[in-house]
CSV table of C-alpha atoms in Angstrom, one decimal:
chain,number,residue,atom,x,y,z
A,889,UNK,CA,-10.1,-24.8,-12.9
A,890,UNK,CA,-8.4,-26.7,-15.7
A,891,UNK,CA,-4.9,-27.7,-16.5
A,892,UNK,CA,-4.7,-25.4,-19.3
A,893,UNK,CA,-6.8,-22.3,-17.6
A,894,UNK,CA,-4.0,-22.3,-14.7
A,895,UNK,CA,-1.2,-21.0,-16.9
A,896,UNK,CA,-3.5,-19.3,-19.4
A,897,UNK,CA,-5.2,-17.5,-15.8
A,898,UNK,CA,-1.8,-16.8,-15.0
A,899,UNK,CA,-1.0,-14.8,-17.8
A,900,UNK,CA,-3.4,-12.8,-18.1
A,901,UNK,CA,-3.2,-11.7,-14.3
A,902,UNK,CA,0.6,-11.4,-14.2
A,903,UNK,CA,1.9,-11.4,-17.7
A,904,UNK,CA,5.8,-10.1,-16.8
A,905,UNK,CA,6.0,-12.0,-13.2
A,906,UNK,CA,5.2,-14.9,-15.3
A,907,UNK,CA,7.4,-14.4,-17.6
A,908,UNK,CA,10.1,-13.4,-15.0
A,909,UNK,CA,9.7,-16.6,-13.3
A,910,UNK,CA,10.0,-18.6,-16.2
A,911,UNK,CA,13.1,-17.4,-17.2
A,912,UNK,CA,14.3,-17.7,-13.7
A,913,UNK,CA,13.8,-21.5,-13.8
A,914,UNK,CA,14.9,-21.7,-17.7
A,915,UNK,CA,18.3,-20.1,-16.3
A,916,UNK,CA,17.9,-21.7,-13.5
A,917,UNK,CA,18.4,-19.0,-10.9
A,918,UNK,CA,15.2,-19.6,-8.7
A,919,UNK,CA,15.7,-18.3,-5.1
A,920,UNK,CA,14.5,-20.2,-2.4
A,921,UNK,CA,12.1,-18.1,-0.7
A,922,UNK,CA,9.4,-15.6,-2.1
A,923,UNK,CA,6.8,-13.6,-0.7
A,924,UNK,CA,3.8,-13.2,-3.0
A,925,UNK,CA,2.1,-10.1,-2.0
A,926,UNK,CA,-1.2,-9.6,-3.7
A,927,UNK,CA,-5.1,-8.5,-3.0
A,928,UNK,CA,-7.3,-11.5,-3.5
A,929,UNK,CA,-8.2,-11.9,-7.5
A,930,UNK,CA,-4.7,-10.8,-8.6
A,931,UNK,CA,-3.5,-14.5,-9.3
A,932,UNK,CA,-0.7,-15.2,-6.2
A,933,UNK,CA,-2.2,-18.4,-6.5
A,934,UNK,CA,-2.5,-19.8,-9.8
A,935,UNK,CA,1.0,-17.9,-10.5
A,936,UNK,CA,2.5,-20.3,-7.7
A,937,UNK,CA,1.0,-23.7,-9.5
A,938,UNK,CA,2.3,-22.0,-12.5
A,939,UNK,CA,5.9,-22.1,-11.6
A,940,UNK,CA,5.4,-25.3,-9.6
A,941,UNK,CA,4.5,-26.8,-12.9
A,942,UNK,CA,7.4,-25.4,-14.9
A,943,UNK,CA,9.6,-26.7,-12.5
A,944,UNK,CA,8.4,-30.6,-13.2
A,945,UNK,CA,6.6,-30.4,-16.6
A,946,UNK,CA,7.5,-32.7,-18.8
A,947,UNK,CA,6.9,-31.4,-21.7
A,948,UNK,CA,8.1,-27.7,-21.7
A,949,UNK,CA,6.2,-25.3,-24.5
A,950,UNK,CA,7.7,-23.8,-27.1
A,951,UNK,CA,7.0,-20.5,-25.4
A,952,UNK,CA,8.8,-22.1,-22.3
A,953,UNK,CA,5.9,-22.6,-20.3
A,954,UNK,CA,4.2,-25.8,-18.4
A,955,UNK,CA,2.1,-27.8,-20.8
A,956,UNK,CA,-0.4,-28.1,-18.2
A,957,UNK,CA,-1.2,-31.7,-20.0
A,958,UNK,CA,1.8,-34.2,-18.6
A,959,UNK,CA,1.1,-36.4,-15.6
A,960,UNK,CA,3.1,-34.2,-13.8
A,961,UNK,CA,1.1,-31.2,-14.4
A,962,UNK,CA,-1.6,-33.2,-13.7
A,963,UNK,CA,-0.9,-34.4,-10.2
A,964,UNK,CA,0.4,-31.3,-9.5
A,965,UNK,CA,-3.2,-29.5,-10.3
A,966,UNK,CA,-5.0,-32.7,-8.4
A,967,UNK,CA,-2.8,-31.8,-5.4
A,968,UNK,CA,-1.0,-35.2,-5.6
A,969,UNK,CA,2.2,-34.5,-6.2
A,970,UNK,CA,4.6,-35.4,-3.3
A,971,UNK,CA,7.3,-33.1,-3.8
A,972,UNK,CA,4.6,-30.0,-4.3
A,973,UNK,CA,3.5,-29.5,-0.7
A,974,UNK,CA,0.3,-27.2,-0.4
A,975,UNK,CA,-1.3,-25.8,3.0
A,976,UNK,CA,-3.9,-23.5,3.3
A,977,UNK,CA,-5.5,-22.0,6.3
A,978,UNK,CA,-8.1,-24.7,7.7
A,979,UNK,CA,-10.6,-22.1,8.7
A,980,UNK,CA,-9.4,-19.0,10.1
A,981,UNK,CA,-5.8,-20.1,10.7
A,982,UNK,CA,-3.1,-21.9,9.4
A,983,UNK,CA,-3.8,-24.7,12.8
A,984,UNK,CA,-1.2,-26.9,14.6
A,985,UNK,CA,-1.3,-30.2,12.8
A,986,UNK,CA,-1.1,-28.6,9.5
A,987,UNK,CA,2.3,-26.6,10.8
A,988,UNK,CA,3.4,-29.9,12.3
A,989,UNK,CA,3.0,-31.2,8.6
A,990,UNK,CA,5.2,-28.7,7.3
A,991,UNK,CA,7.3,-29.1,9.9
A,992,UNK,CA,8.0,-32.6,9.1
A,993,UNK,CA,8.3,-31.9,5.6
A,994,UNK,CA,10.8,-29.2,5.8
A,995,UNK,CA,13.2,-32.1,7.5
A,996,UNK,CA,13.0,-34.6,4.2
A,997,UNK,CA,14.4,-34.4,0.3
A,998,UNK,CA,12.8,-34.5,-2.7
A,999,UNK,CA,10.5,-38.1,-2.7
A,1000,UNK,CA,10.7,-38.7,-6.7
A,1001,UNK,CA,13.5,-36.2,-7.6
A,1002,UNK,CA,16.1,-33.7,-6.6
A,1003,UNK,CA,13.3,-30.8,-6.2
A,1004,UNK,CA,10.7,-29.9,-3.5
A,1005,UNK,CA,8.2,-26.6,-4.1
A,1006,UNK,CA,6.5,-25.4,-0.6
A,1007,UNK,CA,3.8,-23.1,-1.1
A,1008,UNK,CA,2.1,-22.2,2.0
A,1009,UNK,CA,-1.0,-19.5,1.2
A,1010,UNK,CA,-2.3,-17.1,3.2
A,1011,UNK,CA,0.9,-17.1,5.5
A,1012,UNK,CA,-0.2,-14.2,7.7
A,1013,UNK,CA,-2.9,-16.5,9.1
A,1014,UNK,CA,0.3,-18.4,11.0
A,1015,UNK,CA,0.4,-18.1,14.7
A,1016,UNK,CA,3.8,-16.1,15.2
A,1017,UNK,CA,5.4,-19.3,16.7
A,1018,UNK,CA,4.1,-21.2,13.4
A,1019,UNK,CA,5.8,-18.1,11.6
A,1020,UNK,CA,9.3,-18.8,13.1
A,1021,UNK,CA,9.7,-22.5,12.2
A,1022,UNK,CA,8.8,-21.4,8.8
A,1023,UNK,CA,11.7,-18.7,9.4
A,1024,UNK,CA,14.1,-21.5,10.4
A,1025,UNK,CA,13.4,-23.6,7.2
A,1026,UNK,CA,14.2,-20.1,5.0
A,1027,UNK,CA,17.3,-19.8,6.6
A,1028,UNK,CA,18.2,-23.4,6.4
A,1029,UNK,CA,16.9,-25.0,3.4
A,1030,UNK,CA,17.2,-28.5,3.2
A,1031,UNK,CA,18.3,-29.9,-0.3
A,1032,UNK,CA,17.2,-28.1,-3.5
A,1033,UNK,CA,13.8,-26.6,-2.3
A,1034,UNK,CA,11.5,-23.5,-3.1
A,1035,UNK,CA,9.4,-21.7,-0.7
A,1036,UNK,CA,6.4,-20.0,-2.2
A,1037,UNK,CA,4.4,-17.8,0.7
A,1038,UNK,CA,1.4,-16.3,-0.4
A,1039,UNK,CA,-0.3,-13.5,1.4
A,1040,UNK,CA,-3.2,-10.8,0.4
A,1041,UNK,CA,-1.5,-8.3,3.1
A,1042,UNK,CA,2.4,-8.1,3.6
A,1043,UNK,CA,2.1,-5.5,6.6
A,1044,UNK,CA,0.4,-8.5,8.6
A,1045,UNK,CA,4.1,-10.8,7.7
A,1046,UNK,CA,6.7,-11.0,10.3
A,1047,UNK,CA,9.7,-8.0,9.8
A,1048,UNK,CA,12.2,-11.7,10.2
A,1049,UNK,CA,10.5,-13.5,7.4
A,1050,UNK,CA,10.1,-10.3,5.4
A,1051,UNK,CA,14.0,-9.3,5.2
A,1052,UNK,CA,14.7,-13.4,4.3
A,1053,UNK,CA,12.4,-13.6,1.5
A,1054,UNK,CA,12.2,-12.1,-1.8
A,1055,UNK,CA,9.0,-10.3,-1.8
A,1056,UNK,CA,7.4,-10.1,-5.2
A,1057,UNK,CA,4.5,-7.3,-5.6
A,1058,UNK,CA,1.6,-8.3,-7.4
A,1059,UNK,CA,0.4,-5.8,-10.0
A,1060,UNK,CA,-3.0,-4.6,-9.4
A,1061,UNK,CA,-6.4,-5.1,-11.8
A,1062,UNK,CA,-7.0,-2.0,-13.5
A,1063,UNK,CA,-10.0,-0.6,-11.9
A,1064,UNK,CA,-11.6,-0.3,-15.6
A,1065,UNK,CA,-11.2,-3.9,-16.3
A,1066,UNK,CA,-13.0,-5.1,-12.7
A,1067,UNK,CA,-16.2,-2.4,-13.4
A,1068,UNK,CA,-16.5,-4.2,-16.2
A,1069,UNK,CA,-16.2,-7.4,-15.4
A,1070,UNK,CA,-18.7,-6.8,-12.2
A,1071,UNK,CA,-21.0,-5.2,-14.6
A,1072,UNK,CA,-20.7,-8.4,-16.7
A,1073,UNK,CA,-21.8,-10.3,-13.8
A,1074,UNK,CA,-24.9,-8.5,-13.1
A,1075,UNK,CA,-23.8,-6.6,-10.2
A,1076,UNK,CA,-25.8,-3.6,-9.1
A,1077,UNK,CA,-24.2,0.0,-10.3
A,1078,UNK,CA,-24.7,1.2,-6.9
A,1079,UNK,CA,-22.2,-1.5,-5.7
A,1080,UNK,CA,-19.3,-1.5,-8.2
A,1081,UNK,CA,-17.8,1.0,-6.5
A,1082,UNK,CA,-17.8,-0.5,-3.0
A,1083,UNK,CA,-16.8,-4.0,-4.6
A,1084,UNK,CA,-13.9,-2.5,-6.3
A,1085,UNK,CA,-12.5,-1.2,-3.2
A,1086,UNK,CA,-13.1,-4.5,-0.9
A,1087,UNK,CA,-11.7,-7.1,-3.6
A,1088,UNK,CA,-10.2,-7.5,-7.0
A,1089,UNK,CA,-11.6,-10.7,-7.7
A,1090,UNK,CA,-14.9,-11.3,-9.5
A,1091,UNK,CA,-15.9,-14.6,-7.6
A,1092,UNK,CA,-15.3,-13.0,-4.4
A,1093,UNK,CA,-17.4,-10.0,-5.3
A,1094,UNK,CA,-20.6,-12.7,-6.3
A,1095,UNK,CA,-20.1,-14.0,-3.3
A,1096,UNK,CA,-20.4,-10.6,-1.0
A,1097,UNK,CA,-23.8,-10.0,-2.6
A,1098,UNK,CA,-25.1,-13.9,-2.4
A,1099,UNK,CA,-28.5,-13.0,-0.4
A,1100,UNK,CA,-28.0,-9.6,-0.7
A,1101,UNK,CA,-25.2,-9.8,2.4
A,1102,UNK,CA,-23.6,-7.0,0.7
A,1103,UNK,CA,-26.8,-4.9,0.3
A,1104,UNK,CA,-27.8,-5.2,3.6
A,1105,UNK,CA,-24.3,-4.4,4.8
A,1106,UNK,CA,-24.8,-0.9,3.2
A,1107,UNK,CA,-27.6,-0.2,4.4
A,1108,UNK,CA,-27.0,-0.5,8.1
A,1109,UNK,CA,-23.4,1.0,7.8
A,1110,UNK,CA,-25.0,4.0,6.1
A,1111,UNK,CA,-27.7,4.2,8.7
A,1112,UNK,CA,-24.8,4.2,11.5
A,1113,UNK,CA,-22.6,6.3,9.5
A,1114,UNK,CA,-25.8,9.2,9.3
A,1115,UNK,CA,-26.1,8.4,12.8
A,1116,UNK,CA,-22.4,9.4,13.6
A,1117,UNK,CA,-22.6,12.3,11.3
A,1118,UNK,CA,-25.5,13.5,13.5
A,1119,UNK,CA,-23.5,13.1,16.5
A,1120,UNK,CA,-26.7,10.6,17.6
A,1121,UNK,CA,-25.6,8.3,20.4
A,1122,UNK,CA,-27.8,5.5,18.8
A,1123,UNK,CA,-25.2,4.5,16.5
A,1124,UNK,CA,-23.3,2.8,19.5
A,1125,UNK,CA,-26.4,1.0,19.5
A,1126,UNK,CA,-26.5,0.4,16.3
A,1127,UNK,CA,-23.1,-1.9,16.5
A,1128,UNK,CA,-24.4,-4.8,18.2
A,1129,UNK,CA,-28.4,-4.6,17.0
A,1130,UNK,CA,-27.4,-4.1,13.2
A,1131,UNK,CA,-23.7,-4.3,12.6
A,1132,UNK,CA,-22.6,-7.6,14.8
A,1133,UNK,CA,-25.2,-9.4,13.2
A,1134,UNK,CA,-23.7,-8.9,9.7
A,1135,UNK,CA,-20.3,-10.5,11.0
A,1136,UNK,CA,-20.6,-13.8,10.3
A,1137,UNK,CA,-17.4,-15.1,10.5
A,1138,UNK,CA,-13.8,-13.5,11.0
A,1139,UNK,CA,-13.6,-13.3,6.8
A,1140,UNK,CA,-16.3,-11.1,7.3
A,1141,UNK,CA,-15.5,-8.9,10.3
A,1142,UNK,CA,-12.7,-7.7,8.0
A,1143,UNK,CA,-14.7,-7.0,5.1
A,1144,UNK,CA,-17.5,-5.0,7.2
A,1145,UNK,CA,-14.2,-3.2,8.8
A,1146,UNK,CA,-12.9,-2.4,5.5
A,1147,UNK,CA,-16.5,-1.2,4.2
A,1148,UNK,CA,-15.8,1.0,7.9
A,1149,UNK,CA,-13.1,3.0,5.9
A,1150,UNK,CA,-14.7,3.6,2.6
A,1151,UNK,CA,-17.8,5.0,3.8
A,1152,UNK,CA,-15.6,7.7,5.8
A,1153,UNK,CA,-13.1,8.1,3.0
A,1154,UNK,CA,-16.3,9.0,0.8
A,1155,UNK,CA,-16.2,11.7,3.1
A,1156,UNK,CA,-13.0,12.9,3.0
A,1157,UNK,CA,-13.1,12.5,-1.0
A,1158,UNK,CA,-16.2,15.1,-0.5
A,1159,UNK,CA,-14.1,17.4,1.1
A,1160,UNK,CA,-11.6,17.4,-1.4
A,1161,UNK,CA,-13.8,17.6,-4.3
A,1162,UNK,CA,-12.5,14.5,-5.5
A,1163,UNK,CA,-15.6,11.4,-5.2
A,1164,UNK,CA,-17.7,12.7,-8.2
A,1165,UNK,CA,-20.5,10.1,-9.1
A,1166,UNK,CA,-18.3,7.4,-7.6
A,1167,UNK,CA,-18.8,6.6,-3.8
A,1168,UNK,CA,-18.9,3.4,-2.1
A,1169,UNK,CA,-21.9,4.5,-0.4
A,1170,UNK,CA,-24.2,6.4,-2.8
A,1171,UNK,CA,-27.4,6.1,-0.9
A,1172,UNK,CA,-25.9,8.4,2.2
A,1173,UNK,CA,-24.2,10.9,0.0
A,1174,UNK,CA,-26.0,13.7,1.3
A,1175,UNK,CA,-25.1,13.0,5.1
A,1176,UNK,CA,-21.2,12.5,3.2
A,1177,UNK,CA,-21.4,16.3,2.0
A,1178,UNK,CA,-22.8,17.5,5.0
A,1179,UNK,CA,-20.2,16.1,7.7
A,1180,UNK,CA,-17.5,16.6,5.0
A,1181,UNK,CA,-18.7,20.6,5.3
A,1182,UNK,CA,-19.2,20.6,9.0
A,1183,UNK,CA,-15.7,18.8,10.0
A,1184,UNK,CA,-12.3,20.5,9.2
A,1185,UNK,CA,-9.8,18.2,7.5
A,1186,UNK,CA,-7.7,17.7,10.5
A,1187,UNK,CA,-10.7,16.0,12.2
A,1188,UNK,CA,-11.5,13.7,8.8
A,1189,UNK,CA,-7.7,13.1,8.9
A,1190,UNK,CA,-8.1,11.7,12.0
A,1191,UNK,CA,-11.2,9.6,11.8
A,1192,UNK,CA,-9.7,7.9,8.4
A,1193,UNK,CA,-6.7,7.0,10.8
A,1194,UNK,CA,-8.8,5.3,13.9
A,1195,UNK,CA,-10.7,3.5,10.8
A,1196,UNK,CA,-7.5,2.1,9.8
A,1197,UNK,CA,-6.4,0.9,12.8
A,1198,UNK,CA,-9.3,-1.2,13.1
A,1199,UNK,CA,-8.0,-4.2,10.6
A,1200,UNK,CA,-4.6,-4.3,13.0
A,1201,UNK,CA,-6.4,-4.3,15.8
A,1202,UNK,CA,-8.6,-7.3,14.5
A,1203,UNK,CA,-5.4,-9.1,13.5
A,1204,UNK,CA,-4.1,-8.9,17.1
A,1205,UNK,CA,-7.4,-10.6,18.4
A,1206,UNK,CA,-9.2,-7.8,19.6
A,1207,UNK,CA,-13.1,-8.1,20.1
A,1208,UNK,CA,-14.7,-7.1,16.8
A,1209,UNK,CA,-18.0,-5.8,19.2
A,1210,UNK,CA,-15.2,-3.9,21.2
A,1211,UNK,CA,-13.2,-2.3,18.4
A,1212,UNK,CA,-16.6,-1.2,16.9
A,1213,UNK,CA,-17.9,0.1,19.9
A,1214,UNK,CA,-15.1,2.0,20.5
A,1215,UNK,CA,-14.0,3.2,17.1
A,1216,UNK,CA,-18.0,4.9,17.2
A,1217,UNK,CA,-17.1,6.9,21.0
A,1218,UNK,CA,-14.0,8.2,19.2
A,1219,UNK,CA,-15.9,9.5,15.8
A,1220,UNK,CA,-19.1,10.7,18.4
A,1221,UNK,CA,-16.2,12.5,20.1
A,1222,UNK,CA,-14.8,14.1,17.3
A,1223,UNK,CA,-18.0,15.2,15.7
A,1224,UNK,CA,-19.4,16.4,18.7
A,1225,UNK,CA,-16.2,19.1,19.1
């Protein structure tokens, strides 16, 4: 991305926070700790480099807003600034040398200045002892520093660093505007739906259906769903001879989880008379009406729940096999009533 597409992205992601935040730094009344809570594709990022800019731009816009072309801006883009310290999860987590790094530089000042900008992204991928020396810089900031946390999933933040920080909402992409910005990028109608729900973010959704992961994915989650709906003891089999396979990495295991709870709320949408032409999972429709007829609400109700438990449980390290495997005995045994 370019220096002048950060703050231009920006914009037109999170016009008003933008706005907000420059004014905060015009009047100078930045706080120093936010949350950023946002789904992938709804700019926590590039609105952080945004305001790490403004905060060392040299040459301010008319509009009050980073020029994006000073040296500052540019080092700040190329990641070389000193006093702009960036970590990202390496992997899955946020690992130990990289907290140690932060660690260290939550002790010193400002190397060229008076200011320091911290923005740590996907915070939630912290170990919890990670998490509290993070909670011991908020409440004891060293010199005139900014904490920017980034996370896709506030629920997964500790309640500590939660009541400390600010936490700033991102505003989510209208559902009109990412149809038809997937159907811009070629993606199949019968997917649009079941993209929209798994990410706001049009790179992310290319990269779902890069050798037809994401096809595939349907397919064998609607053949376990049918097989579920059937009350058909085969679809435990189904987890580790077609779902595990599909789980390539953790990033994954949460998609396919989250795919878990859209094929059953197509269901419950059924029920309510509510899905219309749009369901995540268009090619098992008819098993959707038919279990959607055959279970009360109280029993949907209830399966939508278990499916929602499974992203917690895969946060607190459970076996994805296991929480599969087990989530399938539950919906067998509530069918099968």
């Amino acid at each position: 991305m370019t220096e002048e597409s950060v703050v231009a992205t920006a914009q037109r992601l999170q016009p008003q926070l933008v706005s907000h935040f420059m004014h905060l730094i015009q009047q100078q009344h930045l706080s120093h700790a936010y949350l950023f809570n946002g789904a992938d594709g709804t700019g926590r990022q590039v609105v952080a480099r945004t305001i790490a800019m403004r905060l060392f731009c040299q040459n301010i816009t008319a509009e009050g807003l980073p020029c994006g072309q000073c040296s500052e801006c540019r080092r700040i883009l190329a990641g070389d600034h000193p006093d702009v310290v960036t970590v990202i999860p390496d992997g899955q987590r946020i690992k130990v040398d990289q907290v140690r790094y932060l660690k260290a530089e939550f002790t010193k000042s400002a190397v060229e200045g008076n200011q320091k900008i911290f923005i740590v992204d996907q915070v939630d991928r912290m170990t919890t002892s990670a998490a509290n020396s993070l909670l011991k810089f908020i409440e004891e900031p060293v010199g005139n520093t900014v904490a920017l946390l980034l996370t896709a999933n506030k629920n997964l933040i500790l309640p500590t660093i939660l009541s400390r920080t600010q936490v700033v909402d991102f505003l989510r992409v209208a559902p009109q505007a990412l149809a038809s910005a997937l159907a811009d990028a070629g993606i199949a109608p019968s997917q649009r739906y079941l993209l929209a729900t798994l990410t706001e973010s049009v790179q992310a959704a290319q990269e779902l259906t890069t050798d037809d992961w994401l096809k595939d994915a349907q397919t064998k989650f609607g053949q376990w769903f049918t097989a579920c709906c059937q009350g058909d003891e085969r679809a435990f089999v189904r987890v580790q001879s077609e779902l595990l396979p599909l789980a390539l990495n953790r990033d994954r295991q949460g998609v396919l989880l989250d795919m878990l709870v859209q094929v059953w709320h197509d269901a419950l949408r059924q029920q309510a008379g509510e899905a219309g032409d749009q369901l995540a999972f268009p090619q098992v429709a008819q098993a959707s009406q038919q279990i959607a007829r055959q279970l009360t609400i109280d029993q949907l109700v209830t399966i939508m729940t278990l499916t929602l438990a499974t992203r917690s449980q895969l946060a607190g390290n459970m076996n994805f096999q296991t929480i599969l495997e087990a989530l399938t005995l539950q919906i067998l045994a509530q069918v099968s009533r």
